[in-house]
Coordinates of C-alpha atoms in Angstrom, one line a residue:
M1 CA 36.3 32.0 50.1
S2 CA 35.3 30.0 46.6
T3 CA 31.5 28.6 46.2
E4 CA 32.9 25.5 44.5
R5 CA 31.5 22.9 46.8
E6 CA 33.4 19.7 48.2
P7 CA 31.5 16.1 46.3
S8 CA 30.0 15.3 49.1
A9 CA 27.7 18.4 49.1
Y10 CA 26.7 16.9 45.8
D11 CA 25.3 13.4 47.5
E12 CA 21.3 15.3 47.5
L13 CA 22.3 14.8 43.4
R14 CA 23.1 11.2 43.4
G15 CA 19.2 10.8 44.9
E16 CA 16.9 9.4 43.0
G17 CA 14.9 12.6 42.6
W18 CA 18.1 14.1 39.9
T19 CA 19.9 10.4 38.6
R20 CA 17.7 10.2 35.5
L21 CA 17.7 13.9 35.1
L22 CA 21.3 14.2 35.5
A23 CA 21.6 11.0 33.2
A24 CA 19.4 12.7 30.6
A25 CA 21.0 15.9 30.7
R26 CA 24.7 14.3 30.3
R27 CA 23.9 12.3 27.3
R28 CA 22.0 15.1 25.6
L29 CA 25.3 17.4 26.4
E30 CA 27.9 14.9 25.0
R31 CA 25.3 14.9 22.3
T32 CA 25.4 18.6 20.7
G33 CA 29.1 19.2 22.2
G34 CA 27.9 20.8 25.2
A35 CA 24.9 23.2 23.7
L36 CA 22.4 24.2 26.7
D37 CA 20.0 24.4 24.2
G38 CA 17.3 22.6 24.4
D39 CA 14.7 20.8 26.8
I40 CA 15.3 17.8 28.1
S41 CA 12.6 15.3 29.7
L42 CA 11.1 12.3 31.6
T43 CA 7.9 9.9 30.3
G44 CA 6.5 8.3 33.5
P45 CA 8.4 10.7 36.5
S46 CA 8.5 9.3 40.2
E47 CA 6.8 11.1 42.7
A48 CA 11.0 12.5 44.3
E49 CA 11.0 13.4 40.1
R50 CA 8.3 16.0 39.8
R51 CA 9.1 17.1 42.8
T52 CA 13.0 18.2 41.7
V53 CA 11.4 19.4 39.0
I54 CA 9.4 21.9 40.7
G55 CA 12.1 23.4 42.2
I56 CA 14.5 23.3 39.7
T57 CA 11.1 25.1 37.2
G58 CA 9.7 26.8 40.0
R59 CA 6.6 25.8 38.3
Y60 CA 3.8 23.5 40.3
R61 CA 3.0 20.4 38.6
P62 CA 0.2 17.5 39.0
E63 CA 0.6 14.1 40.1
T64 CA -0.8 12.7 37.0
V65 CA 1.7 14.7 34.9
K66 CA 3.0 11.6 32.7
R67 CA 6.0 13.2 30.7
L68 CA 8.4 16.5 32.5
A69 CA 10.3 18.8 30.3
V70 CA 13.4 20.9 32.0
P71 CA 15.4 23.7 29.8
L72 CA 18.3 22.9 30.2
R73 CA 19.3 26.4 31.0
D74 CA 16.8 26.3 33.8
L75 CA 18.7 23.7 35.4
D76 CA 22.3 25.4 34.6
G77 CA 21.0 28.2 36.6
Y78 CA 19.7 26.4 39.4
L79 CA 22.9 24.5 40.4
Y80 CA 24.7 27.3 39.8
D81 CA 22.9 29.3 42.0
R82 CA 22.2 26.1 44.6
Y83 CA 26.1 24.4 43.9
G84 CA 27.9 27.4 43.1
T85 CA 29.2 25.1 39.4
G86 CA 26.9 24.9 36.7
L87 CA 25.2 22.0 34.5
L88 CA 29.0 21.0 32.6
Q89 CA 31.0 21.1 35.7
T90 CA 29.1 19.2 38.1
L91 CA 28.3 16.6 35.5
G92 CA 31.9 16.5 35.2
R93 CA 32.7 16.5 39.1
L94 CA 30.0 13.7 39.5
H95 CA 31.1 11.2 36.6
G96 CA 33.7 12.7 35.1
T97 CA 34.5 14.6 32.0
L98 CA 31.7 15.2 29.3
R99 CA 32.3 13.4 26.0
D100 CA 32.4 15.8 23.2
R101 CA 30.3 13.4 20.6
P102 CA 30.3 15.7 17.4
A103 CA 34.1 16.6 17.7
E104 CA 34.9 12.5 18.4
R105 CA 33.0 12.2 15.2
A106 CA 34.8 15.2 13.2
D107 CA 38.6 13.7 14.8
E108 CA 37.5 9.8 13.3
Q109 CA 36.4 11.2 10.2
A110 CA 39.7 12.5 9.5
R111 CA 41.3 9.5 10.4
R112 CA 39.3 7.5 9.0
E113 CA 40.1 10.5 5.5
Q114 CA 43.4 9.9 6.3
A115 CA 43.8 6.7 6.0
L116 CA 42.3 5.6 3.2
T117 CA 44.3 9.2 1.5
S118 CA 47.3 6.8 2.8
A119 CA 45.8 3.8 0.8
H120 CA 45.0 5.6 -2.2
S121 CA 48.0 6.5 -2.7
S122 CA 49.7 2.9 -3.6
R123 CA 51.1 2.3 -6.5
L124 CA 47.9 -0.2 -7.0
A125 CA 45.4 2.1 -6.5
G126 CA 44.6 2.6 -10.5
Q127 CA 43.7 -1.6 -10.7
G128 CA 40.7 -1.6 -10.1
W129 CA 40.5 -4.3 -7.8
F130 CA 42.5 -2.2 -5.2
A131 CA 40.4 0.8 -5.3
A132 CA 36.7 -1.7 -5.1
W133 CA 38.6 -3.1 -2.0
L134 CA 39.2 -0.1 -0.4
E135 CA 35.3 0.6 -1.0
R136 CA 34.4 -2.1 0.5
I137 CA 36.2 -1.7 3.7
A138 CA 35.3 1.8 4.0
A139 CA 31.5 1.4 3.5
D140 CA 30.7 -1.8 5.7
G141 CA 32.4 -0.3 8.7
T142 CA 35.7 -2.1 8.6
L143 CA 38.0 0.4 8.2
T144 CA 36.0 2.2 10.9
R145 CA 36.7 -0.3 13.4
L146 CA 40.6 -0.1 12.8
V147 CA 40.1 4.1 13.3
R148 CA 38.3 3.4 16.8
R149 CA 41.1 0.7 17.9
G150 CA 43.8 2.7 16.3
D151 CA 44.7 -0.4 13.2
T152 CA 45.0 2.1 11.0
P153 CA 48.9 1.3 10.2
L154 CA 46.8 -1.7 8.9
L155 CA 46.0 -0.6 6.3
D156 CA 48.7 0.7 4.8
A157 CA 50.5 -2.3 6.2
A158 CA 48.8 -4.6 3.9
A159 CA 49.0 -1.3 1.0
R160 CA 52.7 -3.1 1.1
V161 CA 52.0 -6.7 1.4
L162 CA 49.7 -6.3 -2.2
E163 CA 52.8 -4.5 -3.3
R164 CA 54.9 -6.5 -2.5
L165 CA 53.3 -9.6 -4.4
C166 CA 51.1 -7.8 -6.5
G167 CA 53.7 -4.9 -7.6
D168 CA 53.9 -6.0 -11.6
G169 CA 49.9 -5.5 -12.4
D170 CA 46.3 -6.3 -12.3
R171 CA 47.4 -9.9 -12.2
C172 CA 49.1 -11.4 -8.9
T173 CA 53.4 -12.9 -9.7
G174 CA 53.4 -12.2 -13.6
S175 CA 56.7 -12.8 -14.6
P176 CA 57.8 -16.8 -15.1
E177 CA 60.5 -15.8 -12.1
R178 CA 58.1 -14.8 -9.9
S179 CA 55.9 -17.4 -10.2
S180 CA 58.6 -19.8 -9.6
A181 CA 59.5 -18.2 -6.4
V182 CA 58.7 -19.1 -2.9
L183 CA 56.8 -16.4 -0.6
P184 CA 56.3 -18.0 2.9
L185 CA 53.9 -15.9 5.2
P186 CA 56.4 -15.2 7.8
V187 CA 58.5 -13.5 5.4
L188 CA 56.3 -11.2 3.8
A189 CA 55.2 -11.0 7.1
E190 CA 58.3 -9.7 8.1
W191 CA 59.1 -7.5 4.9
A192 CA 55.9 -5.3 5.8
T193 CA 55.3 -5.1 9.7
G194 CA 58.5 -6.2 11.4
D195 CA 56.6 -9.1 13.2
T196 CA 56.2 -12.6 11.5
K197 CA 53.3 -13.5 13.0
A198 CA 51.1 -10.8 11.6
L199 CA 49.4 -12.9 8.8
V200 CA 48.9 -16.0 10.6
P201 CA 44.8 -17.6 10.6
G202 CA 42.3 -14.7 12.0
T203 CA 44.9 -11.9 12.5
P204 CA 43.3 -8.6 11.5
L205 CA 46.3 -7.8 9.0
E206 CA 45.5 -11.3 6.9
Q207 CA 41.8 -11.0 7.0
L208 CA 42.4 -7.0 5.4
V209 CA 45.6 -9.0 2.4
L210 CA 42.5 -11.9 2.3
R211 CA 39.4 -9.9 0.9
A212 CA 41.7 -8.5 -1.6
L213 CA 43.3 -10.8 -2.8
A214 CA 39.6 -12.6 -3.1
Q215 CA 38.9 -9.1 -5.1
R216 CA 41.1 -9.9 -7.2
V217 CA 40.3 -13.1 -7.9
G218 CA 37.0 -11.7 -8.9
D219 CA 34.4 -14.9 -8.4
G220 CA 32.3 -13.2 -6.1
R221 CA 32.9 -15.9 -3.3
G222 CA 34.7 -14.1 -0.9
V223 CA 36.9 -15.2 1.4
P224 CA 37.3 -19.6 1.4
R225 CA 36.7 -20.1 5.0
D226 CA 37.5 -23.1 5.3
R227 CA 41.8 -23.6 5.4
A228 CA 42.4 -25.2 2.6
G229 CA 40.4 -22.5 0.6
R230 CA 42.0 -19.5 2.2
R231 CA 46.1 -21.2 1.6
A232 CA 44.6 -21.4 -2.4
L233 CA 44.2 -17.3 -2.2
W234 CA 47.5 -16.9 -0.9
E235 CA 49.1 -19.3 -2.8
S236 CA 47.1 -17.7 -6.1
A237 CA 49.2 -14.2 -5.2
G238 CA 52.3 -16.0 -5.1
A239 CA 52.6 -15.8 -1.0
I240 CA 53.4 -19.7 0.4
A241 CA 51.4 -20.3 4.0
D242 CA 52.6 -23.9 4.0
D243 CA 55.4 -25.5 1.1
L244 CA 53.8 -29.2 2.5
A245 CA 50.8 -28.9 1.6
S246 CA 51.0 -27.3 -1.3
Q247 CA 51.1 -30.3 -3.2
V248 CA 50.4 -31.5 -7.3
L249 CA 49.4 -34.5 -8.6
V250 CA 50.6 -36.1 -11.5
L251 CA 51.5 -38.5 -13.6
N252 CA 53.8 -40.5 -16.2
I253 CA 55.4 -37.0 -15.7
G254 CA 59.0 -38.5 -15.4
A255 CA 62.3 -36.1 -15.0
R256 CA 66.0 -35.6 -15.7
G257 CA 68.4 -35.8 -13.3
D258 CA 69.8 -37.4 -10.4
T259 CA 67.5 -36.9 -7.1
V260 CA 65.2 -38.6 -5.3
V261 CA 62.4 -36.6 -6.5
C262 CA 63.3 -37.6 -10.3
D263 CA 64.2 -41.6 -8.8
W264 CA 60.3 -41.2 -7.5
L265 CA 59.3 -39.6 -10.2
R266 CA 60.8 -41.7 -12.8
D267 CA 59.2 -44.9 -10.6
A268 CA 56.4 -43.3 -10.8
A269 CA 55.9 -43.2 -14.4
G270 CA 57.2 -46.6 -15.4
F271 CA 53.9 -48.0 -13.9
G272 CA 51.5 -44.9 -14.2
I273 CA 51.1 -44.4 -10.8
P274 CA 49.4 -41.1 -9.8
F275 CA 51.8 -38.7 -7.7
R276 CA 51.9 -35.9 -6.1
L277 CA 54.8 -33.2 -5.4
T278 CA 55.5 -31.1 -3.0
L279 CA 56.5 -27.5 -2.8
H280 CA 58.8 -28.1 0.1
Q281 CA 60.3 -30.7 -2.7
L282 CA 60.1 -29.0 -5.4
A283 CA 61.8 -26.4 -4.0
T284 CA 64.9 -28.5 -2.2
D285 CA 65.1 -31.0 -4.7
P286 CA 65.1 -29.1 -8.0
V287 CA 63.2 -31.3 -10.7
V288 CA 63.0 -30.7 -14.4
P289 CA 60.1 -32.9 -16.1
A290 CA 61.3 -34.8 -18.9
A291 CA 57.7 -34.6 -21.2
R292 CA 57.9 -32.1 -23.9
T293 CA 54.9 -32.2 -24.0
I294 CA 51.8 -31.6 -20.7
F295 CA 48.7 -32.4 -20.5
V296 CA 47.0 -29.5 -17.6
C297 CA 43.1 -30.8 -16.4
E298 CA 41.4 -28.9 -13.4
N299 CA 39.4 -32.1 -12.4
P300 CA 41.0 -35.5 -10.1
A301 CA 38.5 -38.0 -12.4
V302 CA 40.0 -37.1 -15.0
L303 CA 43.4 -38.0 -14.2
R304 CA 42.2 -41.1 -12.1
A305 CA 40.5 -42.1 -15.6
A306 CA 43.8 -41.6 -17.3
A307 CA 45.6 -43.4 -14.7
G308 CA 43.4 -46.6 -15.0
E309 CA 42.5 -46.8 -18.9
L310 CA 46.2 -45.8 -20.3
Q311 CA 48.3 -46.6 -17.5
D312 CA 52.1 -45.5 -18.5
T313 CA 51.2 -45.2 -21.9
G314 CA 49.0 -42.4 -22.0
G315 CA 50.7 -38.2 -22.6
A316 CA 52.2 -36.2 -19.1
L317 CA 49.6 -35.0 -17.4
V318 CA 49.0 -32.5 -14.7
C319 CA 45.9 -31.8 -12.3
T320 CA 45.5 -28.4 -11.3
E321 CA 42.6 -29.7 -8.5
G322 CA 40.9 -26.3 -8.9
V323 CA 43.2 -23.0 -8.8
P324 CA 46.6 -24.2 -9.6
S325 CA 48.7 -23.9 -6.3
A326 CA 52.2 -23.0 -5.9
A327 CA 53.8 -25.8 -6.1
C328 CA 51.1 -26.3 -10.1
H329 CA 52.9 -23.2 -10.8
K330 CA 56.8 -24.0 -9.7
L331 CA 56.6 -27.5 -10.7
L332 CA 55.2 -25.8 -14.3
G333 CA 57.1 -22.5 -14.9
D334 CA 60.1 -25.4 -14.7
A335 CA 59.2 -27.6 -17.4
V336 CA 57.7 -24.4 -19.8
R337 CA 61.4 -23.0 -19.6
A338 CA 63.5 -26.4 -20.1
G339 CA 61.6 -26.4 -23.7
A340 CA 58.6 -28.1 -22.3
R341 CA 54.8 -26.9 -24.1
L342 CA 51.5 -27.2 -22.1
H343 CA 48.1 -28.2 -23.4
W344 CA 46.0 -26.1 -20.8
R345 CA 42.2 -27.0 -19.7
A346 CA 39.6 -26.5 -17.0
D347 CA 35.8 -27.0 -16.3
F348 CA 33.8 -24.2 -18.8
D349 CA 32.5 -22.0 -15.8
W350 CA 33.8 -18.3 -15.3
A351 CA 36.7 -19.8 -12.9
G352 CA 38.1 -22.0 -15.5
L353 CA 38.1 -19.3 -18.0
R354 CA 40.0 -17.1 -15.4
I355 CA 42.2 -20.4 -15.3
T356 CA 43.2 -20.8 -18.1
A357 CA 43.0 -16.9 -19.5
D358 CA 46.2 -17.0 -16.1
A359 CA 48.1 -20.2 -17.7
V360 CA 48.4 -19.1 -21.2
A361 CA 49.4 -15.3 -19.7
R362 CA 51.8 -17.1 -17.6
H363 CA 53.4 -20.2 -19.4
G364 CA 52.2 -19.2 -23.1
A365 CA 50.0 -22.4 -22.3
H366 CA 48.0 -23.4 -25.2
P367 CA 44.6 -24.4 -24.5
W368 CA 43.2 -27.6 -25.0
R369 CA 40.2 -28.3 -25.7
M370 CA 38.7 -25.0 -24.5
T371 CA 36.6 -23.7 -28.1
A372 CA 33.5 -22.5 -28.5
A373 CA 32.8 -25.3 -30.3
D374 CA 33.7 -27.5 -27.5
Y375 CA 31.6 -26.3 -25.0
T376 CA 28.3 -25.9 -27.7
A377 CA 29.3 -29.8 -28.8
A378 CA 29.6 -30.9 -24.9
L379 CA 26.3 -28.9 -23.6
G380 CA 24.1 -30.7 -26.1
E381 CA 25.2 -34.1 -24.0
G382 CA 24.0 -33.7 -20.6
E383 CA 22.0 -31.5 -17.7
S384 CA 24.1 -28.9 -16.8
T385 CA 23.8 -26.8 -13.3
P386 CA 24.2 -22.9 -13.9
L387 CA 26.3 -20.1 -14.4
V388 CA 27.5 -18.1 -11.0
G389 CA 29.6 -15.9 -10.8
P390 CA 30.9 -12.6 -12.3
P391 CA 31.3 -13.0 -16.0
T392 CA 34.9 -13.1 -17.9
T393 CA 36.2 -12.9 -21.2
S394 CA 38.0 -16.0 -23.0
P395 CA 41.1 -14.0 -25.1
W396 CA 42.2 -17.5 -27.1
D397 CA 38.4 -18.0 -28.5
P398 CA 36.0 -15.1 -27.6
G399 CA 33.4 -17.2 -28.6
L400 CA 33.7 -18.8 -25.9
A401 CA 32.5 -16.6 -23.7
L402 CA 29.7 -15.1 -25.5
A403 CA 28.5 -18.6 -25.7
M404 CA 28.3 -19.7 -22.3
E405 CA 27.1 -15.9 -21.2
A406 CA 24.2 -16.8 -24.0
S407 CA 23.3 -20.2 -22.6
G408 CA 23.8 -19.4 -19.1
S409 CA 25.2 -22.9 -18.4
T410 CA 28.5 -24.7 -17.1
V411 CA 30.3 -27.8 -18.5
M412 CA 32.4 -29.8 -16.3
E413 CA 35.7 -31.3 -17.8
E414 CA 34.6 -34.7 -16.8
R415 CA 32.0 -34.4 -20.0
L416 CA 34.6 -34.3 -22.6
L417 CA 36.2 -37.4 -20.9
P418 CA 36.3 -40.0 -24.0
A419 CA 37.6 -36.8 -26.0
L420 CA 41.0 -36.4 -23.3
L421 CA 41.9 -39.6 -22.8
S422 CA 41.7 -40.1 -26.8
D423 CA 44.2 -36.9 -26.9
L424 CA 46.2 -38.8 -24.3
A425 CA 46.6 -42.0 -25.9
R426 CA 48.3 -40.3 -28.1
P427 CA 49.8 -37.1 -27.3
A428 CA 52.5 -36.6 -30.4
A429 CA 49.2 -35.7 -32.2
S430 CA 49.0 -32.4 -29.8
Q431 CA 52.0 -31.2 -30.3

């Protein structure tokens, strides 16, 4: 006849004298993988708990005792003698199978390492920003959460998205052909995962990819919280969250072609009126700017001043409004391929240097009043805020970055407004 008891035979073990003791035993065994070594203890025991421990150990404990210790092997032997089941089997029958936490940790670590090994097999693994991204998500708990949720395939999906966007090197959308391409997020998501909604705002995959893109941009600000900032981060890599929201502000651009959008641009240029173009318009109704020389600024205040003072007599001007949008790159890329020459400038801060360096590499742009001499002259004309974020270089004039690092100060392009308007008033001089 079996000595094992039915569950109802364990009713005594569900009483006050046993509840905390068995809970402590379960925690200890789960933590150690079931090893019956050492003691468990109860602090501030009740009378029922004191009597239970006396019964298990066979040793008297006074009523004044503050802490009771019970060797696990004594508890295991007591339960086997009384119920025919040892400690591990008794706990399993009472409250379900015990967890083996050491084995779980080892399995979790193995899955973490497997996920990282797979991600490091990406052809982007040699890029500093990609390696730094993986290091960060491994260190801050992101990878562990993916492992525990069973979502590690998302890391490979993120790597595929990044390879599609940045597979040509450290700078995404590196070639002129790619810089004018439109890659909607649903198309990118379907290509990488088979799910067109995998990159909608708030999804785990979107968060992973945006963190990588923010690491690539390297301005120290991380992933933007606002929708416009996140859209700009996608566009910096050539992906389009919304081709209607992606816009470019222009003045006196004009256009060659017989389309509705070309007519609008010619009318706006004829009256010196600022005009906004969407990426949707540029993609569906191609525009070839008529201007052979195009100036590019960062801040709308410059374009607004040009419209107010020069109206239709000033040079063609495009405003990036910060990091250039996909619409901006589309317009200027098409202009360069049609033979236009770009004169490009941005604020004298680290982000401005990155924007200008990218424009030089991507579009063959010529820096416009972006030399060390321009910076030094403007620096002495007013107060400046401190430079923030990681420094960068200025390949077109190495002395500029050095001068900025030495002074530690920004200079916004509005301070150069008189000189910029003077250039725009006689654009031929800068051709």
